[in-house]
XYZ file of C-alpha atoms in Angstrom:
434
model
C -4.136 -25.033 14.150
C -3.626 -22.989 10.975
C -0.383 -21.296 10.056
C -0.122 -17.742 11.424
C -0.016 -15.029 8.765
C 0.624 -11.304 8.719
C -2.327 -8.976 8.148
C -2.126 -5.324 7.179
C -4.446 -2.591 5.953
C -4.150 -0.611 2.714
C -5.508 2.923 3.144
C -6.516 2.673 -0.490
C -7.802 6.107 -1.498
C -5.270 8.044 0.490
C -5.611 10.970 2.863
C -8.730 12.330 1.176
C -12.532 12.454 1.598
C -13.151 9.175 3.419
C -16.561 7.524 2.765
C -17.517 10.063 0.090
C -20.605 8.794 -1.743
C -21.526 6.284 0.984
C -23.848 6.458 3.964
C -20.810 6.402 6.266
C -20.152 9.999 5.205
C -23.072 11.055 7.393
C -21.274 9.989 10.544
C -19.980 13.519 10.226
C -16.244 12.919 10.544
C -13.995 15.684 9.234
C -11.541 13.930 6.896
C -9.052 16.823 7.142
C -8.615 16.286 10.891
C -6.517 13.519 12.503
C -9.065 12.226 15.025
C -10.969 9.984 12.605
C -7.774 8.287 11.418
C -6.511 7.898 14.972
C -9.735 6.147 15.947
C -9.527 3.796 12.962
C -5.854 2.938 13.394
C -6.372 2.189 17.099
C -9.030 -0.339 16.062
C -6.581 -1.922 13.602
C -3.965 -2.198 16.344
C -6.489 -3.726 18.747
C -7.204 -6.299 16.039
C -3.524 -7.278 15.829
C -2.692 -5.970 12.368
C 0.977 -5.382 11.598
C 0.883 -2.236 9.495
C -1.133 0.386 7.649
C 0.048 1.377 4.162
C -1.231 4.801 3.072
C -1.733 5.287 -0.669
C -0.875 8.649 -2.174
C -0.560 10.481 -5.479
C 0.705 14.050 -5.412
C -1.092 15.041 -8.603
C -4.759 15.407 -9.504
C -3.851 13.934 -12.867
C -3.306 15.240 -16.345
C -5.337 18.272 -17.470
C -7.595 16.264 -19.795
C -8.839 13.985 -16.998
C -9.147 16.426 -14.090
C -12.936 16.251 -14.026
C -12.870 12.448 -14.042
C -10.450 12.447 -11.142
C -12.336 14.810 -8.832
C -15.991 14.324 -9.818
C -16.448 11.520 -7.277
C -13.247 12.272 -5.315
C -11.570 9.134 -6.661
C -8.311 10.866 -7.513
C -8.337 13.829 -5.163
C -8.150 15.932 -3.196
C -5.420 14.272 -1.146
C -3.284 15.556 1.686
C 0.213 14.267 2.382
C 0.110 10.998 4.410
C 3.706 11.527 5.566
C 2.424 14.457 7.643
C -0.464 12.381 9.019
C 1.912 9.649 10.246
C 2.978 11.383 13.524
C -0.674 11.676 14.591
C -1.154 7.945 13.982
C 2.000 7.038 15.879
C 0.864 9.197 18.799
C -2.421 7.274 18.976
C -0.860 3.778 18.961
C 1.998 1.755 20.443
C 2.722 -1.207 18.155
C 1.246 -0.982 14.658
C 3.495 0.189 11.822
C 2.610 3.065 9.484
C 3.957 3.189 5.919
C 3.078 6.433 4.098
C 3.715 6.654 0.365
C 6.703 8.651 -0.898
C 7.330 9.353 -4.590
C 10.919 8.414 -5.432
C 10.957 10.659 -8.476
C 9.711 13.846 -6.863
C 11.125 13.811 -3.312
C 14.884 14.564 -3.279
C 16.809 11.729 -1.610
C 18.477 13.870 1.076
C 15.148 15.406 2.112
C 13.437 12.000 2.112
C 16.227 10.372 4.122
C 16.102 13.145 6.740
C 12.303 13.161 7.056
C 12.083 9.380 7.309
C 14.951 9.125 9.801
C 13.200 11.697 11.983
C 9.889 9.808 11.846
C 11.636 6.499 12.546
C 12.969 7.908 15.812
C 9.666 9.563 16.733
C 7.810 6.284 16.154
C 10.183 3.891 17.974
C 11.062 2.168 14.686
C 7.446 1.658 13.586
C 7.903 3.552 10.320
C 7.694 2.088 6.855
C 7.834 3.819 3.479
C 5.774 2.784 0.457
C 8.035 3.648 -2.483
C 6.241 4.552 -5.718
C 7.640 5.525 -9.102
C 4.687 7.551 -10.422
C 5.883 9.549 -13.438
C 2.626 11.407 -14.076
C 3.456 13.876 -11.306
C 6.828 14.904 -12.762
C 5.644 18.225 -14.186
C 4.694 19.503 -10.739
C 8.342 19.206 -9.695
C 9.687 20.686 -12.938
C 10.878 17.277 -14.148
C 10.492 15.416 -17.402
C 8.418 12.209 -17.214
C 10.322 8.950 -17.591
C 9.380 5.666 -19.260
C 8.250 2.903 -16.918
C 11.543 1.007 -16.580
C 13.646 4.174 -16.338
C 11.464 5.301 -13.422
C 12.501 2.128 -11.600
C 16.152 2.825 -12.444
C 15.716 6.221 -10.790
C 13.993 4.630 -7.770
C 16.912 2.217 -7.349
C 19.382 5.107 -7.301
C 17.081 6.917 -4.845
C 16.725 4.069 -2.346
C 20.460 3.368 -2.538
C 21.159 6.979 -1.589
C 18.667 6.865 1.275
C 20.386 3.814 2.741
C 23.822 5.395 2.369
C 22.614 8.578 4.049
C 20.933 6.637 6.865
C 24.265 4.935 7.554
C 26.494 7.939 6.871
C 27.490 8.354 10.523
C 29.301 5.022 10.576
C 30.722 4.499 14.059
C 31.076 8.244 14.623
C 28.114 8.510 17.008
C 29.750 8.289 20.451
C 27.607 10.486 22.725
C 30.050 10.322 25.629
C 28.857 12.396 28.575
C 32.166 12.043 30.436
C 33.841 14.615 28.173
C 30.736 15.830 26.278
C 32.082 14.342 23.067
C 28.930 13.785 21.000
C 30.423 12.348 17.806
C 33.634 11.778 15.861
C 33.461 13.726 12.619
C 36.293 11.738 11.026
C 34.060 8.648 11.033
C 31.226 10.267 9.087
C 30.730 9.575 5.397
C 31.015 13.009 3.765
C 30.445 11.537 0.314
C 29.519 13.289 -2.910
C 27.184 11.567 -5.331
C 26.651 12.548 -8.960
C 24.481 9.904 -10.550
C 22.261 9.592 -13.546
C 19.237 11.062 -11.785
C 20.438 12.677 -8.545
C 23.215 14.825 -7.163
C 23.616 14.930 -3.405
C 26.151 14.741 -0.607
C 26.465 13.258 2.858
C 26.529 12.919 5.755
C 22.910 13.147 6.843
C 21.966 15.760 9.426
C 19.821 13.367 11.466
C 20.524 10.907 14.251
C 21.688 7.490 12.985
C 19.205 4.607 12.876
C 19.613 1.223 14.500
C 17.593 -0.314 11.658
C 16.269 1.135 8.409
C 12.585 1.962 7.961
C 10.690 -0.930 6.400
C 10.553 -0.510 2.612
C 7.270 -1.402 0.876
C 6.815 -1.478 -2.903
C 3.678 -2.131 -4.976
C 5.025 -2.743 -8.502
C 3.736 -5.893 -10.237
C 5.534 -5.580 -13.586
C 8.729 -7.531 -14.257
C 10.749 -4.426 -13.409
C 8.628 -3.767 -10.342
C 9.101 -7.308 -9.057
C 12.841 -6.931 -9.657
C 12.855 -3.775 -7.531
C 10.973 -5.577 -4.766
C 13.310 -8.544 -4.838
C 16.354 -6.299 -4.533
C 15.169 -3.577 -2.160
C 11.846 -4.225 -0.442
C 10.946 -5.711 2.912
C 7.265 -5.946 1.928
C 5.905 -6.510 -1.569
C 2.352 -5.141 -1.838
C 1.050 -7.745 -4.268
C -1.860 -7.442 -6.684
C -2.639 -10.826 -8.234
C -5.500 -13.295 -8.721
C -6.159 -14.848 -5.341
C -5.926 -18.572 -5.793
C -3.309 -20.823 -4.244
C -1.576 -21.547 -7.606
C -1.513 -17.852 -8.595
C -0.222 -16.779 -5.189
C 2.483 -19.451 -5.257
C 3.557 -18.441 -8.778
C 3.726 -14.750 -7.846
C 5.772 -15.487 -4.739
C 8.174 -17.573 -6.821
C 8.814 -14.587 -9.120
C 9.540 -12.236 -6.217
C 11.830 -14.767 -4.522
C 13.688 -15.381 -7.777
C 14.296 -11.645 -8.101
C 15.609 -11.591 -4.525
C 17.918 -14.551 -5.186
C 19.472 -12.732 -8.156
C 20.920 -10.136 -5.761
C 21.861 -12.576 -3.018
C 18.810 -12.191 -0.806
C 16.826 -15.029 0.718
C 13.035 -15.576 0.495
C 12.800 -14.990 4.241
C 14.290 -11.498 3.780
C 10.946 -10.114 2.554
C 7.227 -10.563 3.007
C 4.775 -10.822 0.099
C 1.324 -9.601 1.167
C -1.643 -9.862 -1.209
C -4.294 -7.135 -1.392
C -7.852 -8.251 -0.715
C -11.062 -6.293 -0.149
C -13.523 -8.648 1.545
C -17.225 -8.131 2.111
C -17.959 -10.108 5.259
C -21.633 -11.092 5.670
C -23.629 -13.019 8.253
C -24.556 -16.142 6.301
C -23.881 -18.094 3.086
C -27.429 -17.251 1.986
C -26.716 -13.522 2.296
C -23.522 -14.005 0.276
C -25.503 -15.795 -2.443
C -28.040 -12.968 -2.519
C -25.360 -10.284 -2.909
C -23.520 -12.237 -5.589
C -26.665 -12.872 -7.611
C -27.704 -9.222 -7.419
C -24.256 -8.152 -8.584
C -24.329 -10.350 -11.694
C -26.694 -7.961 -13.455
C -25.396 -4.445 -12.839
C -27.464 -1.524 -14.043
C -26.091 1.008 -16.511
C -25.559 3.365 -13.565
C -23.581 0.655 -11.736
C -21.371 0.214 -14.802
C -20.901 3.957 -15.086
C -19.779 4.125 -11.447
C -17.253 1.339 -12.027
C -16.070 2.970 -15.261
C -15.526 6.280 -13.451
C -13.447 4.569 -10.787
C -11.247 2.793 -13.344
C -11.026 5.978 -15.426
C -9.739 7.805 -12.374
C -7.214 5.109 -11.459
C -5.892 4.909 -15.011
C -6.268 8.618 -15.870
C -7.959 7.390 -19.025
C -11.541 8.261 -19.990
C -13.084 4.817 -20.426
C -16.510 6.398 -20.860
C -15.335 7.742 -24.206
C -14.701 4.200 -25.515
C -17.099 1.769 -27.190
C -18.510 -0.419 -24.405
C -19.144 -3.273 -26.814
C -15.614 -3.439 -28.260
C -12.254 -4.397 -26.759
C -10.102 -1.599 -25.384
C -7.945 -0.459 -28.344
C -4.200 -1.042 -28.188
C -2.316 2.046 -27.059
C -5.203 3.406 -24.973
C -3.140 3.507 -21.783
C -0.129 5.832 -21.700
C 3.227 5.026 -20.077
C 2.256 6.645 -16.784
C -0.461 4.008 -16.193
C 0.972 1.214 -14.069
C 1.088 -2.331 -15.403
C -0.790 -3.441 -12.286
C -3.682 -1.069 -13.000
C -3.986 -2.246 -16.611
C -3.738 -5.901 -15.609
C -6.326 -5.339 -12.871
C -8.811 -4.135 -15.472
C -8.022 -6.518 -18.339
C -7.312 -9.676 -16.322
C -6.569 -12.677 -18.526
C -8.925 -11.561 -21.321
C -7.569 -8.343 -22.854
C -9.691 -8.868 -25.981
C -12.991 -8.954 -24.087
C -15.446 -6.097 -24.704
C -15.152 -3.235 -22.240
C -18.728 -3.837 -21.045
C -17.806 -7.389 -20.043
C -14.677 -6.205 -18.200
C -16.651 -3.584 -16.293
C -19.422 -6.076 -15.496
C -16.849 -8.373 -13.928
C -15.474 -5.519 -11.862
C -18.989 -4.681 -10.662
C -19.469 -8.293 -9.583
C -18.502 -9.839 -6.279
C -17.759 -13.544 -6.522
C -18.011 -16.302 -3.963
C -14.843 -17.659 -2.401
C -15.139 -20.713 -4.670
C -14.476 -18.815 -7.890
C -11.960 -16.256 -6.536
C -13.367 -13.444 -8.693
C -13.736 -11.420 -5.529
C -14.664 -12.176 -1.966
C -18.046 -11.997 -0.361
C -18.766 -14.525 2.327
C -18.882 -15.266 6.008
C -15.989 -14.802 8.399
C -15.598 -18.596 8.500
C -15.380 -18.759 4.692
C -12.844 -15.971 4.658
C -10.758 -17.779 7.282
C -10.955 -20.983 5.200
C -9.641 -19.010 2.232
C -6.713 -17.444 4.117
C -5.894 -20.770 5.751
C -5.788 -22.411 2.316
C -3.385 -19.756 0.985
C -1.132 -20.352 3.975
C -1.096 -24.136 3.715
C -1.108 -24.561 -0.077
C 0.919 -21.498 -1.179
C 3.019 -20.831 1.944
C 1.531 -17.340 1.920
C 2.978 -14.638 4.183
C -0.319 -12.825 4.609
C -2.857 -10.364 3.227
C -3.475 -6.636 3.084
C -7.108 -5.687 3.631
C -8.095 -2.695 1.515
C -10.480 0.159 2.217
C -10.951 3.688 3.497
C -9.378 4.496 6.850
C -12.826 5.323 8.197
C -13.944 3.848 11.535
C -17.261 2.581 10.142
C -15.569 0.623 7.352
C -12.827 -0.686 9.639
C -15.335 -1.934 12.237
C -17.567 -3.444 9.566
C -14.706 -5.323 7.948
C -13.081 -6.576 11.148
C -15.956 -7.014 13.614
C -16.809 -10.641 12.825
C -13.540 -11.488 11.127
C -10.949 -10.912 13.859
C -12.358 -13.398 16.409
C -12.474 -16.161 13.797
C -8.953 -15.484 12.500
C -7.621 -15.483 16.045
C -9.499 -18.635 16.958
C -7.981 -20.343 13.918
C -4.477 -19.159 14.886
C -4.109 -17.096 11.679
C -3.942 -13.626 13.276
C -1.567 -12.607 16.045
C -2.906 -12.072 19.561
C -0.034 -9.914 20.826
C 2.907 -7.867 19.582
C 6.567 -8.277 20.366
C 8.678 -5.675 22.108
C 10.309 -4.312 18.942
C 9.165 -2.156 16.061
C 7.591 -2.847 12.677
C 10.497 -4.873 11.307
C 10.431 -7.252 14.255
C 6.666 -7.683 14.002
C 6.926 -8.529 10.298
C 9.751 -10.994 10.736
C 9.057 -12.629 14.093
C 7.241 -15.444 12.252
């Protein structure tokens, strides 16, 4: 039997217009209401997935790219996934929910209090996806920071959250015999004046038995260092081959070792967006059709990448490489690497053609194949790269969730890759029980 792995779901376009531009839109769900998301997350829990990570960006982008961002609803509108989380917890019993929180915009005391509250409301099923987006700084009256400095700020932020979460020490007594709720002398009434934040403790929220699970998506050297030091889950974007997965995991584990953590202290989960089809012949047909995208197909892909990078790729020469300096500091290294791959000097047309193409499992340029082929792939990553698991990516729309999981879950369970039942604890226990 194959090695069991963890499987999650990345709610990749955030709390916005789900299925916009696709036939699924005509199911008639109202994306502003919780019922659609509750239905989808119940299906994910029934399938045995460990967690849902909800993407977010608080800004529509810089003024020069607003139209690019909203024309096809790639970059907005978006509502706050932190406020959707209670509805998802109410609809489920086991699956974890990790909304995105911006470490540069959300003050640490406020974040610590909100997350502690949700952790209690969810029976310890809460995670937090920590991002360092600097493009949103102006909305909070802040100056944008360079990439590495944004991670410095995030490290100060997460350190303060942990101190606030533990600021009650042993002062929480709750003795009903004399109605003595707590011992104030045991609380940590600290004052912090750091490089980026000023705050004070203790936290006005009930203490936690265990911290919310920390997720981080950064793939740069600084981002991997943050994950190694602070994260429970690294949301990994990398080429999906056994050697590449093994090399990426080695980097994260090395970063953890530098601060005295062990490889087993965190999970590295690789993002994958599969297209599961009924037969190898159907996979071949889809792949062949995708090798010759039309100009309109390329334009659609270019709009998506323009939105993600807040950079108008349509204004560039399609038949020349992307000029140096095109992407500003606010564009993540992972986004740039996702577009350029290993050939940064390739013409933009070639890069976009690759992104419009879905490859067979054999060449790892994407994934379109049968459920059995997908299971072979995941099994190989587990056996050859000691992989912790994968994060499936898509809208949190019932039609997409059912389509992705319908044939896949039975095969993964039959192979012993996907869990059949949950433990009695919360998200942390589910992530670390194997």
